[in-house]
């Protein structure tokens, strides 16, 4: 009988697994995202609901909400960011260790939402590089879970080793052509 | 009860004048006599709580700014509204009520921040909502809702991100309700609905 073994074969390889560094690093990273809630408005309530037992974000390996940027690697910006707060958001983002990701939760964080006014930053992507945007006002907890799973997919496909060796892999923030 | 209070107040203080009101007792008081009047309100008429300090910008009219105060009496369980015109249209001032009511502190800071009324005698009159170096008073009539391009104070952050206050896209707004008819049929709408982001650029 001729059976083909495409992956790990303990008889041949013993206790050694051959793979790519990227695959291992990304696999580890994507299953242990430590989010930091940047709760600034009503979206934070939905964020809390996602952390509670009913929606239970821990099913997907990202439940360790840390309230210090130094212990977190994913900032969830949940709420309206004013210009006064924008500086603080950026400073907190910079205190997070690399690699780090940002999720813009809800209309306000993504684009300013209904606050077309002198006080409100029109999208948090103008101060920090956003990986995933969530629509909704506020989004349902399921939408947040979906976004976090999308983020995991994104992390899975990153060039981790290349980024590790690169001189500070700078993610781009949004720059307006007009302004 | 309001009528008794009103006639009592108007009889006693010659400088007061009656103010149109569809709800509570309301009087106009000149800025010079405001402290005196409010002291009597608190000590004799038992208006022991200052609920709100705000102001009105009448745009081109003179006097342009009117300070408005709402007091509540926890004893009589009634409200009074006191309005006081600012003499100067360019640099409006009013006396601070902080020595009388400690609640006035943050309210006056807010009104100073957004309307630019200087409360003389306030112990710590600095902005409470916008940052200290912000050059405008955004609730004034001549300030556009979208905002005016302004630099931000944090130089290091600005250096990294090129961030500044930019006028917000108004999408043909501001969005206003016509206010006549059922709420379901008078949703807030932009006045100019032909606007979109492509054309806006």
Short mmCIF file of C-alpha atoms in Angstrom, two decimals:
data_model
loop_
_atom_site.label_atom_id
_atom_site.label_comp_id
_atom_site.label_asym_id
_atom_site.label_seq_id
_atom_site.Cartn_x
_atom_site.Cartn_y
_atom_site.Cartn_z
CA UNK A 1 0.00 0.00 0.00
CA UNK A 2 1.30 3.33 -0.95
CA UNK A 3 0.17 6.06 1.45
CA UNK A 4 1.54 9.53 0.96
CA UNK A 5 2.38 11.63 3.96
CA UNK A 6 2.44 15.29 3.14
CA UNK A 7 3.00 16.78 6.56
CA UNK A 8 4.56 15.58 9.77
CA UNK A 9 5.49 11.93 9.94
CA UNK A 10 6.80 10.92 13.35
CA UNK A 11 8.40 7.75 11.98
CA UNK A 12 10.55 9.68 9.56
CA UNK A 13 11.17 12.92 11.38
CA UNK A 14 11.13 11.87 15.01
CA UNK A 15 10.11 14.78 17.20
CA UNK A 16 11.10 17.42 14.73
CA UNK A 17 8.65 19.53 12.77
CA UNK A 18 9.83 21.36 9.69
CA UNK A 19 8.07 24.59 8.83
CA UNK A 20 8.64 28.23 7.98
CA UNK A 21 9.57 30.73 10.68
CA UNK A 22 6.80 33.06 9.53
CA UNK A 23 4.20 30.36 9.96
CA UNK A 24 5.27 29.57 13.52
CA UNK A 25 5.66 33.19 14.62
CA UNK A 26 2.35 34.22 13.10
CA UNK A 27 0.58 31.22 14.56
CA UNK A 28 1.83 32.13 18.02
CA UNK A 29 0.99 35.79 17.62
CA UNK A 30 -2.44 35.35 16.20
CA UNK A 31 -3.60 33.10 19.00
CA UNK A 32 -2.45 35.33 21.80
CA UNK A 33 -3.56 38.83 20.92
CA UNK A 34 -3.65 40.93 24.07
CA UNK A 35 -6.01 43.81 23.39
CA UNK A 36 -6.03 47.11 25.19
CA UNK A 37 -9.43 48.78 25.38
CA UNK A 38 -9.16 52.44 24.40
CA UNK A 39 -12.74 53.07 25.47
CA UNK A 40 -13.67 56.66 24.73
CA UNK A 41 -17.44 56.56 24.23
CA UNK A 42 -20.46 54.30 23.88
CA UNK A 43 -18.62 51.73 21.70
CA UNK A 44 -16.73 50.81 24.86
CA UNK A 45 -19.96 49.43 26.30
CA UNK A 46 -20.22 47.01 23.36
CA UNK A 47 -16.56 46.21 23.85
CA UNK A 48 -17.30 45.30 27.45
CA UNK A 49 -20.19 43.16 26.30
CA UNK A 50 -17.83 41.32 23.96
CA UNK A 51 -15.61 40.62 26.94
CA UNK A 52 -18.50 39.30 29.02
CA UNK A 53 -19.76 35.74 29.19
CA UNK A 54 -22.56 36.14 26.64
CA UNK A 55 -20.35 36.98 23.67
CA UNK A 56 -17.13 35.75 25.25
CA UNK A 57 -14.16 37.02 23.27
CA UNK A 58 -11.98 34.37 24.95
CA UNK A 59 -13.35 31.74 22.56
CA UNK A 60 -10.98 33.16 19.97
CA UNK A 61 -7.84 33.56 22.04
CA UNK A 62 -7.80 37.28 22.67
CA UNK A 63 -9.50 37.75 25.99
CA UNK A 64 -6.58 39.11 28.00
CA UNK A 65 -7.68 42.73 28.12
CA UNK A 66 -4.79 44.76 29.49
CA UNK A 67 -5.24 48.27 30.70
CA UNK A 68 -1.59 49.12 30.31
CA UNK A 69 -0.19 49.69 26.81
CA UNK A 70 3.07 48.04 27.85
CA UNK A 71 1.33 44.72 28.30
CA UNK A 72 -0.86 44.89 25.20
CA UNK A 73 -0.32 44.46 21.49
CA UNK A 74 -3.68 45.42 20.00
CA UNK A 75 -5.32 48.74 20.68
CA UNK A 76 -9.09 48.75 20.23
CA UNK A 77 -10.08 52.38 19.75
CA UNK A 78 -13.72 52.32 20.81
CA UNK A 79 -15.32 55.72 20.57
CA UNK A 80 -15.07 59.32 19.50
CA UNK A 81 -11.54 60.73 19.40
CA UNK A 82 -11.33 64.46 19.94
CA UNK A 83 -8.35 66.49 18.78
CA UNK A 84 -7.40 66.94 22.41
CA UNK A 85 -7.45 63.16 22.92
CA UNK A 86 -5.65 62.40 19.62
CA UNK A 87 -2.31 63.28 21.15
CA UNK A 88 -2.95 60.93 24.05
CA UNK A 89 -4.03 58.08 21.76
CA UNK A 90 -0.79 58.43 19.81
CA UNK A 91 1.33 58.52 22.97
CA UNK A 92 -0.35 55.39 24.32
CA UNK A 93 0.09 53.67 20.96
CA UNK A 94 3.79 54.43 21.06
CA UNK A 95 4.11 52.85 24.48
CA UNK A 96 2.94 49.51 23.13
CA UNK A 97 5.74 47.13 22.23
CA UNK A 98 6.11 45.90 18.65
CA UNK A 99 4.46 44.08 16.98
CA UNK A 100 1.23 45.99 17.52
CA UNK A 101 -2.09 46.40 15.79
CA UNK A 102 -4.97 48.84 15.96
CA UNK A 103 -8.67 48.19 15.51
CA UNK A 104 -10.89 51.22 14.89
CA UNK A 105 -14.21 50.26 16.40
CA UNK A 106 -17.31 52.09 15.20
CA UNK A 107 -18.10 55.02 12.96
CA UNK A 108 -16.48 57.68 15.15
CA UNK A 109 -13.09 56.00 15.43
CA UNK A 110 -13.15 55.09 11.73
CA UNK A 111 -14.21 58.41 10.26
CA UNK A 112 -15.44 60.85 12.88
CA UNK A 113 -18.91 59.40 12.49
CA UNK A 114 -21.72 61.84 13.03
CA UNK A 115 -19.39 64.33 14.70
CA UNK A 116 -18.54 66.61 11.79
CA UNK A 117 -17.30 69.31 14.07
CA UNK A 118 -14.41 71.47 15.14
CA UNK A 119 -13.55 69.24 18.10
CA UNK A 120 -13.52 65.76 16.59
CA UNK A 121 -10.70 63.99 14.80
CA UNK A 122 -12.11 62.74 11.50
CA UNK A 123 -10.83 59.17 11.79
CA UNK A 124 -8.25 57.76 14.16
CA UNK A 125 -6.22 56.59 11.15
CA UNK A 126 -4.81 60.11 11.05
CA UNK A 127 -2.80 59.48 14.21
CA UNK A 128 -2.28 55.71 14.40
CA UNK A 129 -2.08 53.06 11.63
CA UNK A 130 -5.36 51.16 11.66
CA UNK A 131 -5.46 47.47 10.67
CA UNK A 132 -9.18 46.76 10.87
CA UNK A 133 -12.15 49.12 10.73
CA UNK A 134 -15.54 48.17 12.15
CA UNK A 135 -18.67 49.87 10.88
CA UNK A 136 -21.64 50.51 13.13
CA UNK A 137 -22.83 53.02 15.65
CA UNK A 138 -22.10 51.25 17.87
CA UNK A 139 -21.16 47.90 16.27
CA UNK A 140 -22.61 44.74 17.72
CA UNK A 141 -20.23 42.64 19.82
CA UNK A 142 -20.35 40.05 17.03
CA UNK A 143 -18.96 42.66 14.66
CA UNK A 144 -16.06 43.21 17.03
CA UNK A 145 -15.45 39.47 17.23
CA UNK A 146 -15.53 39.29 13.44
CA UNK A 147 -13.03 42.13 13.23
CA UNK A 148 -10.72 40.44 15.69
CA UNK A 149 -10.90 37.23 13.67
CA UNK A 150 -10.11 39.27 10.56
CA UNK A 151 -7.16 40.71 12.43
CA UNK A 152 -6.00 37.17 13.23
CA UNK A 153 -6.19 36.34 9.53
CA UNK A 154 -4.13 39.42 8.82
CA UNK A 155 -1.53 38.52 11.43
CA UNK A 156 -1.38 35.00 9.96
CA UNK A 157 -0.25 36.38 6.62
CA UNK A 158 2.33 38.91 7.78
CA UNK A 159 5.99 38.77 6.78
CA UNK A 160 7.08 38.54 10.40
CA UNK A 161 10.73 37.64 9.91
CA UNK A 162 11.22 40.28 7.26
CA UNK A 163 9.56 42.86 9.49
CA UNK A 164 11.65 41.73 12.44
CA UNK A 165 14.87 42.38 10.56
CA UNK A 166 13.67 45.56 8.89
CA UNK A 167 14.56 48.94 10.28
CA UNK A 168 11.39 49.70 12.25
CA UNK A 169 8.64 48.45 9.97
CA UNK A 170 6.67 51.65 9.91
CA UNK A 171 2.99 51.26 9.24
CA UNK A 172 1.53 54.15 7.37
CA UNK A 173 -1.02 56.53 8.77
CA UNK A 174 -3.48 58.41 6.64
CA UNK A 175 -2.28 61.66 5.14
CA UNK A 176 -4.77 63.94 3.49
CA UNK A 177 -3.81 65.23 0.11
CA UNK A 178 -5.98 68.27 0.62
CA UNK A 179 -4.66 69.38 3.99
CA UNK B 1 -45.99 81.22 43.90
CA UNK B 2 -43.92 82.46 40.98
CA UNK B 3 -46.06 85.60 40.77
CA UNK B 4 -45.48 86.45 44.43
CA UNK B 5 -41.74 85.98 44.06
CA UNK B 6 -41.68 87.97 40.88
CA UNK B 7 -43.49 91.03 42.22
CA UNK B 8 -41.48 90.86 45.42
CA UNK B 9 -38.22 90.85 43.49
CA UNK B 10 -39.24 93.53 41.01
CA UNK B 11 -40.50 95.81 43.78
CA UNK B 12 -37.41 95.45 45.86
CA UNK B 13 -34.78 95.81 43.15
CA UNK B 14 -35.39 98.77 40.85
CA UNK B 15 -32.66 97.68 38.43
CA UNK B 16 -34.35 94.35 37.63
CA UNK B 17 -36.60 94.02 34.65
CA UNK B 18 -39.00 91.28 33.72
CA UNK B 19 -37.82 88.77 31.14
CA UNK B 20 -40.00 86.81 28.72
CA UNK B 21 -40.25 83.21 29.81
CA UNK B 22 -42.50 80.32 28.90
CA UNK B 23 -41.60 78.31 31.96
CA UNK B 24 -39.89 79.63 35.08
CA UNK B 25 -39.55 82.96 36.78
CA UNK B 26 -37.05 85.04 34.79
CA UNK B 27 -35.46 88.44 35.30
CA UNK B 28 -32.85 90.63 33.63
CA UNK B 29 -30.17 91.99 35.90
CA UNK B 30 -27.43 94.48 34.95
CA UNK B 31 -23.91 93.06 35.22
CA UNK B 32 -22.87 95.65 37.81
CA UNK B 33 -25.56 94.54 40.26
CA UNK B 34 -25.32 90.81 39.58
CA UNK B 35 -23.23 89.92 42.64
CA UNK B 36 -25.44 91.98 44.93
CA UNK B 37 -28.61 90.47 43.51
CA UNK B 38 -27.37 86.89 43.60
CA UNK B 39 -26.21 87.28 47.18
CA UNK B 40 -29.74 88.30 48.18
CA UNK B 41 -31.20 85.48 46.07
CA UNK B 42 -29.07 82.96 47.91
CA UNK B 43 -29.32 84.32 51.44
CA UNK B 44 -32.86 85.70 51.60
CA UNK B 45 -34.79 84.01 48.82
CA UNK B 46 -33.25 80.61 49.51
CA UNK B 47 -32.06 79.91 45.97
CA UNK B 48 -29.31 77.72 47.32
CA UNK B 49 -28.31 75.86 44.18
CA UNK B 50 -26.71 77.17 41.00
CA UNK B 51 -27.70 74.75 38.27
CA UNK B 52 -26.33 76.25 35.11
CA UNK B 53 -24.20 79.05 33.77
CA UNK B 54 -24.38 79.67 30.06
CA UNK B 55 -24.48 82.50 27.57
CA UNK B 56 -26.19 83.62 24.38
CA UNK B 57 -24.50 85.13 21.34
CA UNK B 58 -26.97 87.45 19.59
CA UNK B 59 -24.67 87.76 16.57
CA UNK B 60 -25.00 91.28 15.11
CA UNK B 61 -27.27 92.69 17.82
CA UNK B 62 -26.01 94.89 20.63
CA UNK B 63 -25.41 93.92 23.36
CA UNK B 64 -24.05 90.84 21.67
CA UNK B 65 -23.55 88.54 24.67
CA UNK B 66 -25.97 87.70 27.46
CA UNK B 67 -24.95 85.57 30.41
CA UNK B 68 -27.70 83.28 31.67
CA UNK B 69 -27.90 81.70 35.12
CA UNK B 70 -30.35 79.14 36.45
CA UNK B 71 -30.88 78.89 40.17
CA UNK B 72 -32.93 76.36 42.09
CA UNK B 73 -34.31 76.58 45.58
CA UNK B 74 -34.29 73.22 47.34
CA UNK B 75 -36.49 74.80 50.03
CA UNK B 76 -39.18 76.29 47.80
CA UNK B 77 -38.58 73.84 44.97
CA UNK B 78 -38.69 76.47 42.28
CA UNK B 79 -36.38 77.82 39.64
CA UNK B 80 -35.32 81.30 38.63
CA UNK B 81 -33.51 82.38 35.49
CA UNK B 82 -31.30 85.45 35.68
CA UNK B 83 -29.95 87.03 32.50
CA UNK B 84 -27.26 89.65 32.39
CA UNK B 85 -26.02 91.52 29.32
CA UNK B 86 -22.29 92.01 28.74
CA UNK B 87 -21.49 95.64 28.08
CA UNK B 88 -18.61 95.12 25.71
CA UNK B 89 -19.23 93.27 22.45
CA UNK B 90 -15.53 92.74 21.72
CA UNK B 91 -14.29 91.65 25.12
CA UNK B 92 -17.41 90.56 27.05
CA UNK B 93 -17.06 90.34 30.79
CA UNK B 94 -19.28 89.40 33.72
CA UNK B 95 -18.54 89.20 37.44
CA UNK B 96 -17.69 85.70 38.64
CA UNK B 97 -20.14 83.95 40.94
CA UNK B 98 -17.52 81.57 42.35
CA UNK B 99 -17.34 83.41 45.71
CA UNK B 100 -21.11 82.86 46.09
CA UNK B 101 -21.60 79.44 44.51
CA UNK B 102 -18.68 77.06 44.14
CA UNK B 103 -20.66 75.32 41.39
CA UNK B 104 -19.97 78.33 39.20
CA UNK B 105 -16.30 77.40 38.87
CA UNK B 106 -16.41 74.84 36.06
CA UNK B 107 -19.54 76.31 34.50
CA UNK B 108 -17.83 79.65 34.07
CA UNK B 109 -14.73 77.98 32.71
CA UNK B 110 -16.87 76.20 30.13
CA UNK B 111 -18.67 79.38 29.12
CA UNK B 112 -15.34 81.16 28.90
CA UNK B 113 -13.93 78.35 26.76
CA UNK B 114 -16.79 78.10 24.29
CA UNK B 115 -18.23 81.63 24.31
CA UNK B 116 -15.26 83.73 25.35
CA UNK B 117 -16.92 85.53 28.24
CA UNK B 118 -14.34 86.58 30.81
CA UNK B 119 -15.57 86.12 34.37
CA UNK B 120 -13.83 88.73 36.47
CA UNK B 121 -12.69 87.45 39.85
CA UNK B 122 -12.69 83.78 38.82
CA UNK B 123 -9.87 81.99 40.70
CA UNK B 124 -8.75 79.80 37.79
CA UNK B 125 -10.22 80.98 34.51
CA UNK B 126 -8.67 78.69 31.92
CA UNK B 127 -10.17 76.52 29.21
CA UNK B 128 -11.91 73.38 30.36
CA UNK B 129 -12.75 71.54 27.11
CA UNK B 130 -10.48 72.78 24.34
CA UNK B 131 -6.72 72.81 24.91
CA UNK B 132 -5.09 75.88 26.45
CA UNK B 133 -3.56 77.29 23.28
CA UNK B 134 -6.71 76.95 21.17
CA UNK B 135 -7.29 80.40 19.65
CA UNK B 136 -11.07 80.45 19.13
CA UNK B 137 -14.31 80.31 21.09
CA UNK B 138 -16.24 77.73 19.07
CA UNK B 139 -19.84 78.34 20.15
CA UNK B 140 -19.81 81.93 18.94
CA UNK B 141 -22.01 82.66 15.96
CA UNK B 142 -19.11 83.69 13.75
CA UNK B 143 -17.31 80.36 14.25
CA UNK B 144 -18.08 77.73 11.58
CA UNK B 145 -19.29 74.36 12.90
CA UNK B 146 -16.70 72.55 10.76
CA UNK B 147 -13.89 74.33 12.58
CA UNK B 148 -10.92 76.35 11.41
CA UNK B 149 -7.52 74.92 10.52
CA UNK B 150 -5.40 75.15 13.65
CA UNK B 151 -2.05 73.67 14.70
CA UNK B 152 -2.02 71.21 17.60
CA UNK B 153 0.16 71.85 20.64
CA UNK B 154 2.15 68.58 20.90
CA UNK B 155 5.14 69.17 18.64
CA UNK B 156 6.54 65.65 18.77
CA UNK B 157 3.23 64.08 17.78
CA UNK B 158 2.69 66.64 15.04
CA UNK B 159 6.19 65.90 13.75
CA UNK B 160 5.39 62.21 13.40
CA UNK B 161 1.88 62.44 12.07
CA UNK B 162 1.46 65.88 10.45
CA UNK B 163 -1.72 66.12 12.45
CA UNK B 164 -3.56 69.38 12.73
CA UNK B 165 -7.11 70.51 13.23
CA UNK B 166 -8.69 70.55 9.77
CA UNK B 167 -12.14 71.77 8.90
CA UNK B 168 -14.47 68.77 9.06
CA UNK B 169 -16.33 67.79 5.88
CA UNK B 170 -19.86 69.07 6.29
CA UNK B 171 -21.52 67.00 3.54
CA UNK B 172 -23.79 69.89 2.73
CA UNK B 173 -24.65 70.17 6.42
CA UNK B 174 -25.20 71.24 9.13
CA UNK B 175 -27.93 68.65 9.52
CA UNK B 176 -31.09 70.22 10.83
CA UNK B 177 -34.63 69.08 11.40
CA UNK B 178 -37.41 71.23 10.05
CA UNK B 179 -39.06 70.70 13.41
CA UNK B 180 -42.63 70.80 12.12
CA UNK B 181 -44.56 67.56 12.05
CA UNK B 182 -43.92 64.03 13.22
CA UNK B 183 -40.39 63.11 14.24
CA UNK B 184 -40.44 60.22 11.77
CA UNK B 185 -40.94 62.65 8.91
CA UNK B 186 -38.63 65.39 10.08
CA UNK B 187 -35.31 63.59 10.39
CA UNK B 188 -32.34 65.96 10.36
CA UNK B 189 -31.28 66.58 6.75
CA UNK B 190 -28.49 68.45 5.06
CA UNK B 191 -29.64 71.67 3.48
CA UNK B 192 -27.63 70.94 0.35
CA UNK B 193 -28.00 67.27 -0.50
CA UNK B 194 -26.13 67.50 -3.80
CA UNK B 195 -22.87 67.44 -1.87
CA UNK B 196 -20.70 64.36 -1.81
CA UNK B 197 -17.11 63.63 -0.88
CA UNK B 198 -15.90 63.55 -4.50
CA UNK B 199 -17.32 66.94 -5.34
CA UNK B 200 -16.24 68.29 -1.96
CA UNK B 201 -12.59 67.86 -3.01
#
